[in-house]
């Protein structure tokens, strides 16, 4: 674990939370890894209080779990939960793409360019940011604030799962080919095709990750 120090701020809690969420999503803090308040405070160069509050929030979100003995561990990715999450995501993504196409919205092509550039590199955090920006744009283009709210309820977990997909994917450029196909359908004002491509994209990503995690579980014993 090697985390960047946090620059001076008046309120550190949000910054510590985001730093740890990014680290968990990108795999810097790996599933099953033990972490302590003291170690994090030292690494991040902040007092223990904001670290404690951030850890409580992450535990409440289900990203951290109590460890046997002292401290916490990063929660493992559970294949069954991810399967459920991606079914919900597929439905929401499909609806967002459908509404965007019906409205004749335009998605900034710079998002695709930035995503392909990130996918060509090795910075998982940058890949997650690009992926998040793309999907956020589709949701914004839907024009439905309730749809955006529904997605935001699971966004912390979706961000982490995005990271897991990107860490283990051997076809990162293919992900952006699929994104571009969704955008093309939206620009063509074809709601059915936009929805189908968005749902297929989510379904494929979820299935690949679930299969990967199941394979790991069958060959790797769980940490004590």
mmCIF file of C-alpha atoms in Angstrom:
data_model
loop_
_atom_site.group_PDB
_atom_site.id
_atom_site.type_symbol
_atom_site.label_atom_id
_atom_site.label_comp_id
_atom_site.label_asym_id
_atom_site.label_seq_id
_atom_site.Cartn_x
_atom_site.Cartn_y
_atom_site.Cartn_z
ATOM 1 C CA UNK A 1 0.000 0.000 0.000
ATOM 2 C CA UNK A 2 1.469 3.328 -1.090
ATOM 3 C CA UNK A 3 -0.864 6.318 -0.832
ATOM 4 C CA UNK A 4 -0.128 9.929 -1.740
ATOM 5 C CA UNK A 5 -0.097 12.438 1.099
ATOM 6 C CA UNK A 6 -3.043 14.823 1.296
ATOM 7 C CA UNK A 7 -2.322 18.544 1.026
ATOM 8 C CA UNK A 8 -3.397 20.906 3.800
ATOM 9 C CA UNK A 9 -7.140 21.485 4.052
ATOM 10 C CA UNK A 10 -9.607 22.769 6.623
ATOM 11 C CA UNK A 11 -11.795 19.656 6.464
ATOM 12 C CA UNK A 12 -10.008 16.448 5.602
ATOM 13 C CA UNK A 13 -12.821 13.893 5.894
ATOM 14 C CA UNK A 14 -14.133 14.147 2.320
ATOM 15 C CA UNK A 15 -10.596 14.174 0.925
ATOM 16 C CA UNK A 16 -9.556 11.134 2.957
ATOM 17 C CA UNK A 17 -12.757 9.312 1.965
ATOM 18 C CA UNK A 18 -12.208 10.021 -1.744
ATOM 19 C CA UNK A 19 -8.529 9.061 -1.547
ATOM 20 C CA UNK A 20 -9.368 5.726 0.057
ATOM 21 C CA UNK A 21 -12.285 5.096 -2.313
ATOM 22 C CA UNK A 22 -9.977 5.738 -5.276
ATOM 23 C CA UNK A 23 -7.375 3.381 -3.808
ATOM 24 C CA UNK A 24 -9.949 0.632 -3.256
ATOM 25 C CA UNK A 25 -11.425 1.123 -6.741
ATOM 26 C CA UNK A 26 -8.029 1.090 -8.451
ATOM 27 C CA UNK A 27 -6.802 -1.912 -6.469
ATOM 28 C CA UNK A 28 -4.074 -0.026 -4.595
ATOM 29 C CA UNK A 29 -5.935 -1.216 -1.511
ATOM 30 C CA UNK A 30 -6.696 -4.777 -2.541
ATOM 31 C CA UNK A 31 -9.624 -6.952 -1.381
ATOM 32 C CA UNK A 32 -8.722 -8.590 1.919
ATOM 33 C CA UNK A 33 -5.944 -6.110 2.692
ATOM 34 C CA UNK A 34 -5.763 -5.094 6.351
ATOM 35 C CA UNK A 35 -5.664 -1.380 7.108
ATOM 36 C CA UNK A 36 -5.444 0.591 10.356
ATOM 37 C CA UNK A 37 -6.297 4.120 11.326
ATOM 38 C CA UNK A 38 -2.743 4.799 12.495
ATOM 39 C CA UNK A 39 -1.051 3.598 9.306
ATOM 40 C CA UNK A 40 -3.411 5.581 7.074
ATOM 41 C CA UNK A 41 -3.017 8.770 9.127
ATOM 42 C CA UNK A 42 0.742 8.491 8.812
ATOM 43 C CA UNK A 43 0.704 7.756 5.080
ATOM 44 C CA UNK A 44 -1.781 10.513 4.276
ATOM 45 C CA UNK A 45 -0.110 12.989 6.638
ATOM 46 C CA UNK A 46 -3.333 13.845 8.487
ATOM 47 C CA UNK A 47 -4.602 13.388 12.039
ATOM 48 C CA UNK A 48 -6.422 10.236 13.085
ATOM 49 C CA UNK A 49 -9.825 11.916 13.480
ATOM 50 C CA UNK A 50 -10.676 12.468 9.776
ATOM 51 C CA UNK A 51 -9.286 9.022 8.960
ATOM 52 C CA UNK A 52 -11.564 7.456 11.576
ATOM 53 C CA UNK A 53 -14.604 9.273 10.172
ATOM 54 C CA UNK A 54 -13.731 8.300 6.592
ATOM 55 C CA UNK A 55 -13.252 4.663 7.630
ATOM 56 C CA UNK A 56 -16.654 4.677 9.285
ATOM 57 C CA UNK A 57 -18.250 5.951 6.073
ATOM 58 C CA UNK A 58 -16.475 3.327 3.971
ATOM 59 C CA UNK A 59 -17.543 0.618 6.384
ATOM 60 C CA UNK A 60 -21.133 1.870 6.221
ATOM 61 C CA UNK A 61 -20.913 1.738 2.405
ATOM 62 C CA UNK A 62 -19.819 -1.895 2.648
ATOM 63 C CA UNK A 63 -16.327 -1.302 1.267
ATOM 64 C CA UNK A 64 -14.574 -2.160 4.541
ATOM 65 C CA UNK A 65 -15.211 -4.938 7.040
ATOM 66 C CA UNK A 66 -14.073 -5.679 10.582
ATOM 67 C CA UNK A 67 -10.874 -7.719 10.632
ATOM 68 C CA UNK A 68 -10.224 -10.551 13.088
ATOM 69 C CA UNK A 69 -8.352 -8.822 15.874
ATOM 70 C CA UNK A 70 -7.419 -5.204 15.263
ATOM 71 C CA UNK A 71 -8.325 -2.977 12.339
ATOM 72 C CA UNK A 72 -10.333 -3.368 9.157
ATOM 73 C CA UNK A 73 -9.946 -5.146 5.838
ATOM 74 C CA UNK A 74 -11.037 -4.138 2.360
ATOM 75 C CA UNK A 75 -14.230 -6.030 1.597
ATOM 76 C CA UNK A 76 -13.987 -8.727 -1.019
ATOM 77 C CA UNK A 77 -15.943 -8.490 -4.246
ATOM 78 C CA UNK A 78 -18.773 -10.998 -4.040
ATOM 79 C CA UNK A 79 -19.731 -12.490 -7.418
ATOM 80 C CA UNK A 80 -23.422 -12.856 -6.531
ATOM 81 C CA UNK A 81 -23.741 -9.230 -5.393
ATOM 82 C CA UNK A 82 -21.920 -8.018 -8.507
ATOM 83 C CA UNK A 83 -24.308 -10.020 -10.653
ATOM 84 C CA UNK A 84 -27.259 -8.301 -8.979
ATOM 85 C CA UNK A 85 -25.578 -4.896 -9.259
ATOM 86 C CA UNK A 86 -24.953 -5.270 -12.979
ATOM 87 C CA UNK A 87 -28.521 -6.341 -13.658
ATOM 88 C CA UNK A 88 -29.660 -3.088 -12.084
ATOM 89 C CA UNK A 89 -26.966 -1.133 -13.885
ATOM 90 C CA UNK A 90 -27.888 -2.659 -17.230
ATOM 91 C CA UNK A 91 -31.518 -1.625 -16.802
ATOM 92 C CA UNK A 92 -30.591 1.911 -15.746
ATOM 93 C CA UNK A 93 -27.939 2.326 -18.466
ATOM 94 C CA UNK A 94 -30.362 1.092 -21.096
ATOM 95 C CA UNK A 95 -33.081 3.489 -19.991
ATOM 96 C CA UNK A 96 -30.635 6.407 -19.858
ATOM 97 C CA UNK A 97 -29.402 5.688 -23.391
ATOM 98 C CA UNK A 98 -32.967 5.286 -24.666
ATOM 99 C CA UNK A 99 -34.066 8.630 -23.220
ATOM 100 C CA UNK A 100 -30.949 10.388 -24.517
ATOM 101 C CA UNK A 101 -31.686 9.069 -28.027
ATOM 102 C CA UNK A 102 -35.339 10.097 -27.822
ATOM 103 C CA UNK A 103 -34.259 13.601 -26.825
ATOM 104 C CA UNK A 104 -31.754 13.814 -29.673
ATOM 105 C CA UNK A 105 -28.919 14.604 -27.291
ATOM 106 C CA UNK A 106 -25.297 14.890 -28.384
ATOM 107 C CA UNK A 107 -22.533 13.245 -26.366
ATOM 108 C CA UNK A 108 -19.202 15.076 -26.416
ATOM 109 C CA UNK A 109 -16.819 13.023 -28.629
ATOM 110 C CA UNK A 110 -13.934 14.235 -26.455
ATOM 111 C CA UNK A 111 -15.135 11.736 -23.830
ATOM 112 C CA UNK A 112 -14.405 8.864 -26.216
ATOM 113 C CA UNK A 113 -11.023 10.324 -27.151
ATOM 114 C CA UNK A 114 -10.061 10.745 -23.504
ATOM 115 C CA UNK A 115 -11.276 7.252 -22.686
ATOM 116 C CA UNK A 116 -9.245 5.626 -25.440
ATOM 117 C CA UNK A 117 -6.157 7.541 -24.296
ATOM 118 C CA UNK A 118 -6.666 6.376 -20.705
ATOM 119 C CA UNK A 119 -7.250 2.774 -21.827
ATOM 120 C CA UNK A 120 -3.945 2.829 -23.700
ATOM 121 C CA UNK A 121 -2.083 3.680 -20.501
ATOM 122 C CA UNK A 122 -1.598 1.884 -17.190
ATOM 123 C CA UNK A 123 -3.258 4.316 -14.757
ATOM 124 C CA UNK A 124 -6.376 2.493 -13.531
ATOM 125 C CA UNK A 125 -7.592 5.586 -11.677
ATOM 126 C CA UNK A 126 -7.510 7.565 -14.943
ATOM 127 C CA UNK A 127 -9.439 4.762 -16.662
ATOM 128 C CA UNK A 128 -12.086 4.830 -13.934
ATOM 129 C CA UNK A 129 -12.400 8.609 -14.203
ATOM 130 C CA UNK A 130 -12.841 8.396 -17.974
ATOM 131 C CA UNK A 131 -15.399 5.592 -17.665
ATOM 132 C CA UNK A 132 -17.287 7.485 -14.961
ATOM 133 C CA UNK A 133 -17.320 10.678 -17.034
ATOM 134 C CA UNK A 134 -18.740 8.802 -20.018
ATOM 135 C CA UNK A 135 -21.570 7.108 -18.154
ATOM 136 C CA UNK A 136 -22.351 10.283 -16.206
ATOM 137 C CA UNK A 137 -22.759 12.090 -19.529
ATOM 138 C CA UNK A 138 -25.262 9.485 -20.729
ATOM 139 C CA UNK A 139 -27.260 9.830 -17.524
ATOM 140 C CA UNK A 140 -27.203 13.622 -17.759
ATOM 141 C CA UNK A 141 -28.363 13.376 -21.376
ATOM 142 C CA UNK A 142 -31.372 11.307 -20.282
ATOM 143 C CA UNK A 143 -32.867 14.454 -18.770
ATOM 144 C CA UNK A 144 -34.426 12.385 -15.976
ATOM 145 C CA UNK A 145 -33.247 13.486 -12.503
ATOM 146 C CA UNK A 146 -34.841 10.463 -10.813
ATOM 147 C CA UNK A 147 -32.835 8.153 -13.037
ATOM 148 C CA UNK A 148 -29.660 10.002 -12.067
ATOM 149 C CA UNK A 149 -30.588 9.722 -8.376
ATOM 150 C CA UNK A 150 -31.275 5.998 -8.713
ATOM 151 C CA UNK A 151 -27.868 5.400 -10.259
ATOM 152 C CA UNK A 152 -26.095 7.563 -7.659
ATOM 153 C CA UNK A 153 -27.334 5.305 -4.859
ATOM 154 C CA UNK A 154 -25.040 2.547 -6.163
ATOM 155 C CA UNK A 155 -22.330 4.752 -7.638
ATOM 156 C CA UNK A 156 -19.734 3.996 -4.942
ATOM 157 C CA UNK A 157 -20.045 0.281 -5.666
ATOM 158 C CA UNK A 158 -20.241 0.803 -9.423
ATOM 159 C CA UNK A 159 -17.025 2.823 -9.297
ATOM 160 C CA UNK A 160 -15.284 0.012 -7.474
ATOM 161 C CA UNK A 161 -16.605 -2.612 -9.861
ATOM 162 C CA UNK A 162 -15.560 -0.466 -12.837
ATOM 163 C CA UNK A 163 -12.059 -0.552 -11.390
ATOM 164 C CA UNK A 164 -12.168 -4.315 -11.042
ATOM 165 C CA UNK A 165 -13.336 -4.714 -14.648
ATOM 166 C CA UNK A 166 -10.582 -2.407 -15.910
ATOM 167 C CA UNK A 167 -7.871 -4.073 -13.815
ATOM 168 C CA UNK A 168 -8.672 -7.512 -15.192
ATOM 169 C CA UNK A 169 -9.816 -6.646 -18.704
ATOM 170 C CA UNK A 170 -7.599 -7.662 -21.592
ATOM 171 C CA UNK A 171 -9.736 -5.705 -24.067
ATOM 172 C CA UNK A 172 -9.848 -2.172 -22.697
ATOM 173 C CA UNK A 173 -10.027 -0.701 -26.192
ATOM 174 C CA UNK A 174 -13.060 -2.910 -26.868
ATOM 175 C CA UNK A 175 -14.837 -1.245 -23.947
ATOM 176 C CA UNK A 176 -14.498 2.082 -25.733
ATOM 177 C CA UNK A 177 -15.612 0.550 -29.023
ATOM 178 C CA UNK A 178 -18.818 -0.401 -27.193
ATOM 179 C CA UNK A 179 -19.098 3.102 -25.714
ATOM 180 C CA UNK A 180 -18.720 4.615 -29.161
ATOM 181 C CA UNK A 181 -21.451 2.312 -30.513
ATOM 182 C CA UNK A 182 -23.806 3.540 -27.763
ATOM 183 C CA UNK A 183 -23.044 7.150 -28.649
ATOM 184 C CA UNK A 184 -23.614 6.492 -32.347
ATOM 185 C CA UNK A 185 -27.042 5.016 -31.628
ATOM 186 C CA UNK A 186 -27.918 8.045 -29.493
ATOM 187 C CA UNK A 187 -26.772 10.427 -32.228
ATOM 188 C CA UNK A 188 -28.786 8.437 -34.772
ATOM 189 C CA UNK A 189 -31.833 8.975 -32.535
ATOM 190 C CA UNK A 190 -32.423 5.227 -32.403
ATOM 191 C CA UNK A 191 -33.772 4.557 -28.873
ATOM 192 C CA UNK A 192 -34.087 0.773 -29.272
ATOM 193 C CA UNK A 193 -30.528 0.341 -30.546
ATOM 194 C CA UNK A 194 -29.120 2.724 -27.927
ATOM 195 C CA UNK A 195 -30.845 0.846 -25.110
ATOM 196 C CA UNK A 196 -29.830 -2.558 -26.471
ATOM 197 C CA UNK A 197 -26.176 -1.563 -26.825
ATOM 198 C CA UNK A 198 -26.033 0.001 -23.355
ATOM 199 C CA UNK A 199 -27.657 -3.039 -21.727
ATOM 200 C CA UNK A 200 -25.400 -5.431 -23.636
ATOM 201 C CA UNK A 201 -22.319 -3.451 -22.598
ATOM 202 C CA UNK A 202 -23.252 -3.677 -18.911
ATOM 203 C CA UNK A 203 -24.268 -7.340 -19.135
ATOM 204 C CA UNK A 204 -21.006 -8.343 -20.813
ATOM 205 C CA UNK A 205 -18.861 -6.425 -18.309
ATOM 206 C CA UNK A 206 -20.734 -7.925 -15.369
ATOM 207 C CA UNK A 207 -20.576 -11.472 -16.714
ATOM 208 C CA UNK A 208 -16.838 -11.251 -17.412
ATOM 209 C CA UNK A 209 -16.082 -9.927 -13.922
ATOM 210 C CA UNK A 210 -18.275 -12.504 -12.173
ATOM 211 C CA UNK A 211 -16.573 -15.315 -14.102
ATOM 212 C CA UNK A 212 -13.146 -13.905 -13.229
ATOM 213 C CA UNK A 213 -13.979 -13.680 -9.514
ATOM 214 C CA UNK A 214 -15.481 -17.163 -9.448
ATOM 215 C CA UNK A 215 -12.318 -18.526 -11.044
ATOM 216 C CA UNK A 216 -10.198 -16.754 -8.416
ATOM 217 C CA UNK A 217 -12.309 -18.115 -5.579
ATOM 218 C CA UNK A 218 -11.963 -21.645 -6.873
ATOM 219 C CA UNK A 219 -8.159 -21.435 -6.919
ATOM 220 C CA UNK A 220 -7.334 -19.013 -4.074
ATOM 221 C CA UNK A 221 -8.098 -19.747 -0.424
ATOM 222 C CA UNK A 222 -9.748 -16.920 1.488
ATOM 223 C CA UNK A 223 -7.494 -14.981 3.855
ATOM 224 C CA UNK A 224 -8.004 -15.628 7.544
#
